[in-house]
Amino acid sequence: MLAFKVLLLTVVLLVVCTECQETSWKGGCRGTQYGCCDDGRTPAGGPNKENCVNAGFVGGCAGTRYGCCSDGVTSAAGDNGEECPDLIVS
């Protein structure tokens, strides 16, 4: 019987805590224009997670398998810079 009461209390507390987080958590970085960085505490400085420590590793060519071409914008298609603008011959 005691185990059932403990289980019931645990379930009730989880439901209450979940509802509190979803409805009343408006402050902190979640309440900012661009939300939080991946750490969940630092406010992002822009839509691409500017001001975040790991911002360079998320999205863009830096986040692709072969990284960026020398222009820093275009994604390379291979280890040797395949399909980079400086290697394309007309």
Short mmCIF file of C-alpha atoms in Angstrom, two decimals:
data_model
loop_
_atom_site.label_atom_id
_atom_site.label_comp_id
_atom_site.label_asym_id
_atom_site.label_seq_id
_atom_site.Cartn_x
_atom_site.Cartn_y
_atom_site.Cartn_z
CA MET A 1 0.00 0.00 0.00
CA LEU A 2 2.86 2.36 0.81
CA ALA A 3 4.45 1.71 -2.59
CA PHE A 4 1.17 2.64 -4.30
CA LYS A 5 0.97 5.93 -2.35
CA VAL A 6 4.55 6.80 -3.25
CA LEU A 7 3.89 6.03 -6.91
CA LEU A 8 0.69 8.10 -6.90
CA LEU A 9 2.44 11.06 -5.26
CA THR A 10 5.28 10.85 -7.79
CA VAL A 11 2.86 10.90 -10.72
CA VAL A 12 0.94 13.86 -9.28
CA LEU A 13 4.15 15.83 -8.71
CA LEU A 14 5.36 15.12 -12.24
CA VAL A 15 2.08 16.34 -13.73
CA VAL A 16 2.09 19.49 -11.61
CA CYS A 17 5.73 20.27 -12.41
CA THR A 18 5.20 19.72 -16.13
CA GLU A 19 2.18 22.02 -16.19
CA CYS A 20 4.11 24.72 -14.29
CA GLN A 21 6.97 24.63 -16.76
CA GLU A 22 4.70 24.80 -19.79
CA THR A 23 2.36 27.55 -18.61
CA SER A 24 4.24 29.82 -16.25
CA TRP A 25 7.82 29.74 -17.54
CA LYS A 26 7.94 33.02 -19.47
CA GLY A 27 11.19 34.54 -18.23
CA GLY A 28 14.82 33.77 -18.84
CA CYS A 29 16.12 33.10 -22.32
CA ARG A 30 12.90 31.34 -23.37
CA GLY A 31 11.13 34.68 -23.17
CA THR A 32 13.62 36.45 -25.46
CA GLN A 33 13.13 37.11 -29.17
CA TYR A 34 15.51 34.36 -30.33
CA GLY A 35 15.17 31.91 -27.45
CA CYS A 36 18.00 30.01 -25.79
CA CYS A 37 21.36 28.70 -26.88
CA ASP A 38 21.87 24.94 -26.65
CA ASP A 39 22.91 25.28 -23.00
CA GLY A 40 19.32 26.30 -22.17
CA ARG A 41 20.46 29.36 -20.18
CA THR A 42 22.22 31.81 -22.50
CA PRO A 43 19.95 34.04 -24.63
CA ALA A 44 20.67 33.64 -28.35
CA GLY A 45 21.64 36.89 -30.06
CA GLY A 46 19.93 36.12 -33.38
CA PRO A 47 18.00 33.54 -35.40
CA ASN A 48 21.19 31.56 -36.15
CA LYS A 49 22.15 31.33 -32.46
CA GLU A 50 24.53 34.27 -32.55
CA ASN A 51 26.20 34.88 -29.17
CA CYS A 52 26.11 31.12 -28.44
CA VAL A 53 29.36 29.31 -27.66
CA ASN A 54 28.70 26.51 -30.19
CA ALA A 55 27.11 28.74 -32.84
CA GLY A 56 29.86 27.95 -35.37
CA PHE A 57 29.04 24.26 -35.29
CA VAL A 58 25.33 24.59 -36.02
CA GLY A 59 24.09 25.02 -39.58
CA GLY A 60 25.86 26.63 -42.50
CA CYS A 61 28.76 25.05 -44.32
CA ALA A 62 30.70 24.54 -41.08
CA GLY A 63 28.10 22.00 -40.01
CA THR A 64 28.31 19.92 -43.19
CA ARG A 65 30.26 16.70 -43.69
CA TYR A 66 33.11 18.28 -45.69
CA GLY A 67 33.02 21.79 -44.22
CA CYS A 68 33.36 25.06 -46.08
CA CYS A 69 35.06 26.05 -49.29
CA SER A 70 37.69 28.80 -49.12
CA ASP A 71 34.93 31.43 -49.53
CA GLY A 72 33.65 30.43 -46.07
CA VAL A 73 30.06 30.21 -47.36
CA THR A 74 29.75 27.39 -49.89
CA SER A 75 29.65 23.78 -48.68
CA ALA A 76 32.35 21.53 -50.11
CA ALA A 77 31.20 18.29 -51.74
CA GLY A 78 34.30 16.26 -50.86
CA ASP A 79 37.56 16.16 -48.90
CA ASN A 80 39.40 17.96 -51.70
CA GLY A 81 36.98 20.88 -52.02
CA GLU A 82 34.91 19.40 -54.83
CA GLU A 83 32.25 21.79 -56.19
CA CYS A 84 33.85 24.82 -54.53
CA PRO A 85 33.65 28.02 -56.61
CA ASP A 86 37.43 28.39 -56.81
CA LEU A 87 37.77 24.86 -58.30
CA ILE A 88 34.98 25.03 -60.90
CA VAL A 89 36.38 25.41 -64.42
CA SER A 90 34.12 26.96 -67.07
#
